[in-house]
Amino acid sequence: MRSHAARTMHSLAVRKYCKPSEYEVIERPIPTITSPDEVLIRVHAAGFMTGDSQVAGGMAKMAAKVEFPFPLGLTGAGIVTAIGTGVTTLKPGDAVYGTYFKHGTFPPPAPGFVSDYATCPVEFLIPKPAHLSFEEAAALAGTATTALQCVRRYFELTGQPPNSTLEGKTVFVPAALSACGSVFVQVLKNVYGAERVISTVSTAKVPLVEQLLPGIIDQVIDYQTQDVAREIGAGKVDFVLNTQWSTMVSSFPLVEPKGGAVVSIASVPSEKTVRKLMGDSRVPFFWLICWVANMAHWWYGWNLRGTNVKQDFVSGNMGDREALERAGEWIAAGKIKAVMAVVDLDDIKAVRKHCQIVATGKGGLGKLVIRIVQNREGAL
């Protein structure tokens, strides 16, 4: 990091819409607290997600513009170095982690956690358990909360109380060793008590499943050499928690036709959800976005015709404080372990390579974590 007198820092950013091969580590001013509810964090590790690569690549530019240079990273973990006048739950020196994303805020803010420092409202942060490394915290931040919200939506769709369990249920989660899949399967098994968890991985990753997720996956399917539908069987799954765009519709026949449900984080949201996520029609081309959403859900409905299977899209909402804290309790209790790949911000070649893996969704292992602090000084 640069000298404190210069008040600058290093940050992973893009100067234009581009692929990961053009990401840069640039020098930017250290951010300052501008709101009473904000804290300044000395970031030790940051997570990089598919959404980060999508925004950087311009996927959402028709709906929302970004200002360049655009800092990357919605997820991070570090040490609080300063607090706003309205912050009462944290103090300088506290170790925290979190994900800065809230429904109804569009476009999402850009805290730029893949930086030496970042500011973030206190509502998105929770204390880091002492037994958890900063890298592990950055890997887990946000994903367990999304898993909780997905399971709750499944209970709603199937008419069950929110405090129900998955005991006696069979669940299917594609991509067991992906960033989200690796957390979701643990939540389903260790928290909600699913009787049978089924998931998929590539041939090369089959031996890693039990090593990284011991006792979690009851049936591992090699999607490269095995037919998923044949291996699982029609109507055998109570709950599909879909993590891949390519598996949304293909998972429908697997679901128990009279009372099963599909909840997805990788599909087209309904118009109702679009309005919740994006606010209102002031977003450019809002009518077109709603039209696409309606057409997609017509297609989903067509593929589910003749069944009572329900389906919906869920986007994690870190503004749900109760869910955020509940997921934090699971993590603190050791019910969810991090599966991650870690690279150093100083190694831009490795950062670009692994960010490209995230962008393509192929070849990764768990959550990509970019380590900021190594042996460098960490305080203002």
Coordinates of C-alpha atoms in Angstrom, one line a residue:
M1 CA 0.0 0.0 0.0
R2 CA 1.1 3.6 -0.6
S3 CA 2.2 5.8 2.3
H4 CA -0.5 7.0 4.6
A5 CA 0.5 10.6 3.9
A6 CA -0.4 10.2 0.3
R7 CA -3.9 8.9 1.3
T8 CA -4.1 6.6 -1.6
M9 CA -4.6 2.9 -1.9
H10 CA -4.6 0.0 -4.4
S11 CA -7.9 -1.2 -5.9
L12 CA -9.0 -3.7 -8.5
A13 CA -11.0 -1.8 -11.0
V14 CA -12.0 -1.4 -14.7
R15 CA -11.6 1.7 -16.7
K16 CA -14.2 0.6 -19.3
Y17 CA -16.6 -2.4 -19.8
C18 CA -14.2 -5.2 -20.3
K19 CA -13.3 -8.8 -19.7
P20 CA -11.2 -9.9 -16.7
S21 CA -8.0 -9.9 -18.9
E22 CA -8.2 -6.1 -18.8
Y23 CA -8.8 -5.7 -15.1
E24 CA -6.3 -3.4 -13.5
V25 CA -4.9 -2.6 -10.0
I26 CA -5.1 1.1 -9.9
E27 CA -4.3 3.8 -7.3
R28 CA -7.3 5.6 -5.8
P29 CA -7.9 7.9 -2.9
I30 CA -8.7 6.1 0.4
P31 CA -12.5 6.5 0.8
T32 CA -13.9 8.6 3.5
I33 CA -17.0 8.2 5.6
T34 CA -19.8 10.3 4.1
S35 CA -22.8 9.0 6.1
P36 CA -23.4 8.6 9.8
D37 CA -24.2 4.9 9.3
E38 CA -20.9 4.0 7.5
V39 CA -17.7 2.5 8.7
L40 CA -14.3 2.5 7.1
I41 CA -12.7 -1.0 6.8
R42 CA -9.2 -2.0 6.2
V43 CA -9.9 -4.9 3.9
H44 CA -8.0 -8.1 4.4
A45 CA -9.8 -10.3 1.9
A46 CA -12.6 -9.8 -0.6
G47 CA -14.8 -12.1 -2.6
F48 CA -15.3 -11.9 -6.3
M49 CA -18.6 -13.1 -7.7
T50 CA -20.2 -13.7 -11.1
G51 CA -22.2 -10.5 -10.6
D52 CA -19.0 -8.5 -10.3
S53 CA -17.8 -9.8 -13.7
Q54 CA -21.2 -9.2 -15.2
V55 CA -21.3 -5.5 -14.1
A56 CA -17.6 -5.1 -15.2
G57 CA -18.5 -6.6 -18.6
G58 CA -21.4 -4.3 -19.2
M59 CA -24.2 -6.8 -19.0
A60 CA -26.4 -4.3 -17.2
K61 CA -25.4 -1.2 -19.1
M62 CA -28.8 -0.8 -20.8
A63 CA -30.5 -0.6 -17.4
A64 CA -27.8 1.3 -15.5
K65 CA -24.6 3.1 -16.1
V66 CA -21.5 3.0 -14.0
E67 CA -18.8 5.6 -13.4
F68 CA -15.3 4.7 -14.4
P69 CA -12.9 3.8 -13.1
F70 CA -15.2 1.3 -11.4
P71 CA -13.9 -0.5 -8.3
L72 CA -14.8 -4.2 -8.0
G73 CA -16.0 -6.3 -5.1
L74 CA -19.4 -6.4 -3.2
T75 CA -18.1 -8.8 -0.5
G76 CA -15.3 -8.4 2.0
A77 CA -13.8 -8.9 5.4
G78 CA -11.4 -6.8 7.4
I79 CA -10.8 -4.5 10.4
V80 CA -12.9 -1.4 11.2
T81 CA -10.7 1.6 11.3
A82 CA -13.2 4.4 11.6
I83 CA -17.0 4.8 12.2
G84 CA -19.7 7.2 11.4
T85 CA -21.4 9.3 14.1
G86 CA -24.4 7.1 14.0
V87 CA -22.7 3.7 14.4
T88 CA -23.1 2.2 17.9
T89 CA -22.7 -1.5 17.3
L90 CA -19.1 -1.5 16.0
K91 CA -15.9 0.3 17.0
P92 CA -12.4 0.7 15.5
G93 CA -10.5 -2.5 15.8
D94 CA -13.5 -4.8 15.3
A95 CA -13.1 -7.6 12.7
V96 CA -16.1 -7.7 10.4
Y97 CA -17.4 -9.2 7.2
G98 CA -20.3 -8.7 4.9
T99 CA -21.8 -8.2 1.4
Y100 CA -23.1 -4.8 0.3
F101 CA -26.3 -5.6 -1.7
K102 CA -29.9 -4.6 -0.9
H103 CA -33.1 -5.1 -2.8
G104 CA -34.6 -1.9 -4.2
T105 CA -31.2 -0.3 -4.7
F106 CA -30.5 -0.2 -8.4
P107 CA -27.9 -0.1 -9.6
P108 CA -26.2 -1.7 -6.6
P109 CA -23.6 0.5 -4.8
A110 CA -19.9 -0.2 -5.5
P111 CA -18.0 -0.3 -2.3
G112 CA -15.0 -1.8 -4.1
F113 CA -14.0 -4.4 -1.5
V114 CA -11.1 -5.6 -3.6
S115 CA -9.2 -2.6 -2.3
D116 CA -7.0 -1.7 0.6
Y117 CA -9.9 0.2 2.2
A118 CA -13.6 0.3 1.6
T119 CA -16.6 2.0 3.2
C120 CA -19.8 0.2 4.0
P121 CA -23.1 0.9 5.9
V122 CA -23.1 -0.9 9.2
E123 CA -26.3 -2.8 8.4
F124 CA -24.5 -5.0 6.0
L125 CA -21.8 -6.1 8.4
I126 CA -21.5 -8.6 11.2
P127 CA -18.7 -9.5 13.5
K128 CA -16.2 -12.1 12.3
P129 CA -15.9 -15.1 14.5
A130 CA -12.4 -15.4 16.0
H131 CA -11.9 -19.0 14.6
L132 CA -12.6 -17.8 11.0
S133 CA -9.9 -16.4 8.8
F134 CA -10.5 -13.3 6.8
E135 CA -10.3 -15.4 3.7
E136 CA -12.9 -17.8 5.0
A137 CA -15.2 -14.9 6.1
A138 CA -15.0 -13.3 2.6
A139 CA -15.8 -16.7 1.0
L140 CA -18.9 -17.2 3.2
A141 CA -20.2 -13.6 3.3
G142 CA -23.7 -13.3 1.9
T143 CA -24.1 -16.8 0.4
A144 CA -25.5 -18.4 3.6
T145 CA -28.0 -15.6 3.9
T146 CA -29.1 -16.2 0.3
A147 CA -29.5 -19.9 1.1
L148 CA -31.7 -19.2 4.0
Q149 CA -33.9 -16.9 1.9
C150 CA -34.2 -19.6 -0.8
V151 CA -35.3 -22.2 1.7
R152 CA -37.8 -19.9 3.2
R153 CA -39.2 -19.2 -0.3
Y154 CA -39.5 -23.0 -0.8
F155 CA -41.5 -23.3 2.4
E156 CA -43.8 -20.4 1.2
L157 CA -44.3 -22.0 -2.3
T158 CA -45.2 -25.3 -0.7
G159 CA -47.4 -23.9 2.0
Q160 CA -45.2 -24.8 5.0
P161 CA -44.4 -22.7 8.0
P162 CA -41.2 -20.7 7.9
N163 CA -39.7 -22.7 10.8
S164 CA -40.1 -26.0 9.0
T165 CA -37.3 -28.4 8.3
L166 CA -36.3 -30.5 5.3
E167 CA -36.3 -33.8 7.2
G168 CA -37.4 -36.6 5.0
K169 CA -36.9 -34.5 1.9
T170 CA -34.7 -35.0 -1.2
V171 CA -33.1 -31.9 -2.6
F172 CA -31.1 -31.3 -5.7
V173 CA -28.5 -28.6 -6.0
P174 CA -26.4 -28.4 -9.2
A175 CA -22.7 -27.7 -8.9
A176 CA -21.7 -28.9 -5.5
L177 CA -18.3 -27.2 -5.6
S178 CA -19.3 -23.9 -7.0
A179 CA -19.3 -20.7 -4.9
C180 CA -23.0 -20.9 -4.0
G181 CA -23.5 -24.6 -4.4
S182 CA -20.9 -25.5 -1.8
V183 CA -22.6 -23.3 0.8
F184 CA -26.1 -24.3 -0.2
V185 CA -25.6 -28.0 0.2
Q186 CA -24.2 -27.5 3.7
V187 CA -27.1 -25.3 4.7
L188 CA -29.6 -27.9 3.4
K189 CA -28.0 -30.8 5.2
N190 CA -26.4 -29.3 8.4
V191 CA -29.0 -26.6 9.2
Y192 CA -32.3 -27.9 7.7
G193 CA -31.7 -31.6 8.0
A194 CA -32.4 -32.7 4.4
E195 CA -32.5 -36.5 4.3
R196 CA -30.9 -36.7 0.8
V197 CA -28.8 -34.1 -1.0
I198 CA -28.0 -34.7 -4.6
S199 CA -25.5 -32.6 -6.6
T200 CA -23.3 -32.6 -9.7
V201 CA -19.7 -31.9 -10.5
S202 CA -17.3 -32.4 -13.4
T203 CA -15.3 -35.6 -13.7
A204 CA -12.1 -34.0 -12.3
K205 CA -13.9 -32.8 -9.2
V206 CA -15.7 -36.0 -8.2
P207 CA -12.8 -37.1 -5.9
L208 CA -12.9 -33.6 -4.2
V209 CA -16.5 -33.7 -3.1
E210 CA -16.1 -35.9 0.0
Q211 CA -12.7 -34.3 0.7
L212 CA -14.1 -30.7 0.8
L213 CA -17.7 -31.5 1.9
P214 CA -17.4 -34.6 4.0
G215 CA -20.8 -36.2 4.7
I216 CA -22.8 -33.6 2.9
I217 CA -23.6 -35.0 -0.6
D218 CA -25.5 -38.3 -0.6
Q219 CA -25.4 -38.7 -4.4
V220 CA -22.7 -37.2 -6.5
I221 CA -23.4 -37.2 -10.3
D222 CA -20.6 -36.6 -12.9
Y223 CA -22.5 -34.5 -15.4
Q224 CA -19.9 -35.0 -18.0
T225 CA -20.2 -38.8 -18.1
Q226 CA -23.6 -39.5 -16.6
D227 CA -27.2 -38.5 -17.5
V228 CA -28.5 -36.4 -14.6
A229 CA -32.2 -37.1 -15.3
R230 CA -31.6 -40.8 -15.6
E231 CA -29.4 -41.0 -12.4
I232 CA -32.0 -39.1 -10.3
G233 CA -35.2 -40.2 -11.9
A234 CA -38.4 -38.3 -12.8
G235 CA -40.4 -36.9 -9.9
K236 CA -37.9 -38.0 -7.2
V237 CA -36.9 -34.6 -5.9
D238 CA -38.9 -32.5 -3.4
F239 CA -36.9 -29.3 -3.7
V240 CA -34.5 -28.1 -6.4
L241 CA -32.3 -25.2 -5.4
N242 CA -31.0 -24.2 -8.8
T243 CA -27.6 -22.5 -9.1
Q244 CA -27.0 -22.7 -12.9
W245 CA -28.7 -21.0 -15.8
S246 CA -28.3 -24.2 -17.9
T247 CA -30.1 -26.4 -15.4
M248 CA -33.3 -24.4 -14.7
V249 CA -35.7 -25.9 -17.1
S250 CA -34.0 -29.3 -17.3
S251 CA -34.5 -29.7 -13.6
F252 CA -38.3 -29.5 -13.8
P253 CA -38.9 -33.2 -14.7
L254 CA -37.0 -34.2 -11.6
V255 CA -39.4 -32.5 -9.2
E256 CA -42.2 -34.4 -7.4
P257 CA -45.2 -33.2 -9.6
K258 CA -47.8 -32.8 -7.0
G259 CA -46.0 -30.7 -4.3
G260 CA -42.4 -30.0 -5.3
A261 CA -40.8 -26.7 -6.0
V262 CA -37.9 -25.1 -7.7
V263 CA -36.2 -22.0 -6.2
S264 CA -33.5 -20.5 -8.4
I265 CA -30.7 -18.0 -8.1
A266 CA -29.8 -18.4 -11.8
S267 CA -33.0 -17.8 -13.8
V268 CA -35.1 -14.9 -15.0
P269 CA -37.0 -13.2 -12.1
S270 CA -40.8 -12.6 -12.4
E271 CA -42.0 -9.1 -13.2
K272 CA -43.0 -8.7 -9.5
T273 CA -39.4 -9.5 -8.4
V274 CA -38.0 -7.2 -11.1
R275 CA -40.0 -4.4 -9.7
K276 CA -38.8 -5.2 -6.2
L277 CA -35.2 -5.4 -7.2
M278 CA -35.1 -2.4 -9.5
G279 CA -37.4 0.0 -7.8
D280 CA -39.6 1.5 -10.5
S281 CA -39.9 2.4 -14.2
R282 CA -37.3 5.2 -13.9
V283 CA -34.8 2.6 -14.8
P284 CA -34.1 2.9 -18.6
F285 CA -35.8 0.2 -20.8
F286 CA -37.8 -0.9 -17.7
W287 CA -40.7 -2.0 -19.9
L288 CA -38.5 -4.2 -22.0
I289 CA -37.0 -5.9 -18.9
C290 CA -40.5 -6.6 -17.6
W291 CA -41.5 -8.0 -21.0
V292 CA -38.6 -10.3 -21.1
A293 CA -39.4 -11.5 -17.5
N294 CA -43.0 -12.2 -18.5
M295 CA -42.0 -14.2 -21.6
A296 CA -39.5 -16.2 -19.6
H297 CA -42.1 -17.1 -17.0
W298 CA -44.5 -18.0 -19.7
W299 CA -41.9 -20.5 -20.9
Y300 CA -41.3 -21.8 -17.4
G301 CA -45.0 -22.3 -17.0
W302 CA -45.3 -24.1 -20.3
N303 CA -42.6 -26.5 -19.3
L304 CA -44.4 -27.2 -16.0
R305 CA -47.8 -27.7 -17.5
G306 CA -49.7 -30.6 -16.1
T307 CA -48.0 -30.4 -12.7
N308 CA -48.5 -28.5 -9.5
V309 CA -44.7 -27.7 -9.3
K310 CA -44.1 -24.1 -8.2
Q311 CA -41.0 -22.1 -9.2
D312 CA -39.5 -18.7 -8.3
F313 CA -36.3 -16.7 -8.5
V314 CA -34.6 -15.4 -5.4
S315 CA -31.8 -12.8 -5.3
G316 CA -30.0 -12.6 -2.0
N317 CA -31.0 -9.5 0.0
M318 CA -28.4 -8.5 2.6
G319 CA -30.8 -5.8 3.8
D320 CA -32.7 -8.5 5.6
R321 CA -30.9 -8.1 8.9
E322 CA -32.7 -11.0 10.7
A323 CA -31.6 -13.4 7.9
L324 CA -28.1 -12.0 7.9
E325 CA -27.7 -12.5 11.6
R326 CA -29.2 -16.0 11.6
A327 CA -26.8 -17.0 8.8
G328 CA -24.0 -15.5 10.8
E329 CA -24.9 -17.7 13.7
W330 CA -24.7 -20.8 11.5
I331 CA -21.2 -19.8 10.4
A332 CA -20.1 -19.0 13.9
A333 CA -21.3 -22.4 15.0
G334 CA -19.2 -24.1 12.3
K335 CA -22.2 -25.5 10.4
I336 CA -20.8 -24.1 7.2
K337 CA -17.2 -24.3 6.0
A338 CA -15.6 -22.3 3.3
V339 CA -14.7 -23.9 -0.1
M340 CA -12.5 -21.3 -1.8
A341 CA -9.7 -20.5 -4.2
V342 CA -7.4 -17.7 -2.9
V343 CA -5.2 -15.4 -4.9
D344 CA -3.3 -12.3 -3.9
L345 CA -4.2 -8.8 -5.2
D346 CA -0.5 -8.2 -5.9
D347 CA -0.5 -11.0 -8.5
I348 CA -2.6 -9.4 -11.2
K349 CA -2.0 -12.3 -13.6
A350 CA -3.5 -14.8 -11.2
V351 CA -6.3 -12.4 -10.3
R352 CA -7.2 -12.0 -14.0
K353 CA -7.0 -15.7 -14.6
H354 CA -9.3 -16.6 -11.7
C355 CA -11.7 -13.8 -12.4
Q356 CA -12.1 -15.2 -15.9
I357 CA -12.9 -18.6 -14.4
V358 CA -15.7 -16.9 -12.4
A359 CA -16.9 -15.0 -15.4
T360 CA -17.2 -18.2 -17.5
G361 CA -18.5 -20.4 -14.7
K362 CA -16.2 -23.2 -15.6
G363 CA -13.3 -24.7 -13.8
G364 CA -13.6 -22.9 -10.5
L365 CA -13.5 -24.4 -7.0
G366 CA -15.7 -22.6 -4.5
K367 CA -15.6 -18.9 -4.0
L368 CA -12.8 -16.8 -5.4
V369 CA -11.2 -14.8 -2.6
I370 CA -8.7 -12.1 -3.4
R371 CA -6.4 -11.5 -0.4
I372 CA -5.5 -7.9 0.2
V373 CA -3.4 -8.0 3.3
Q374 CA -0.3 -10.2 3.4
N375 CA 2.6 -8.7 5.3
R376 CA 1.8 -5.1 4.6
E377 CA 0.9 -2.6 7.2
G378 CA -2.9 -2.5 7.8
A379 CA -3.8 0.7 9.7
L380 CA -4.2 4.3 8.8

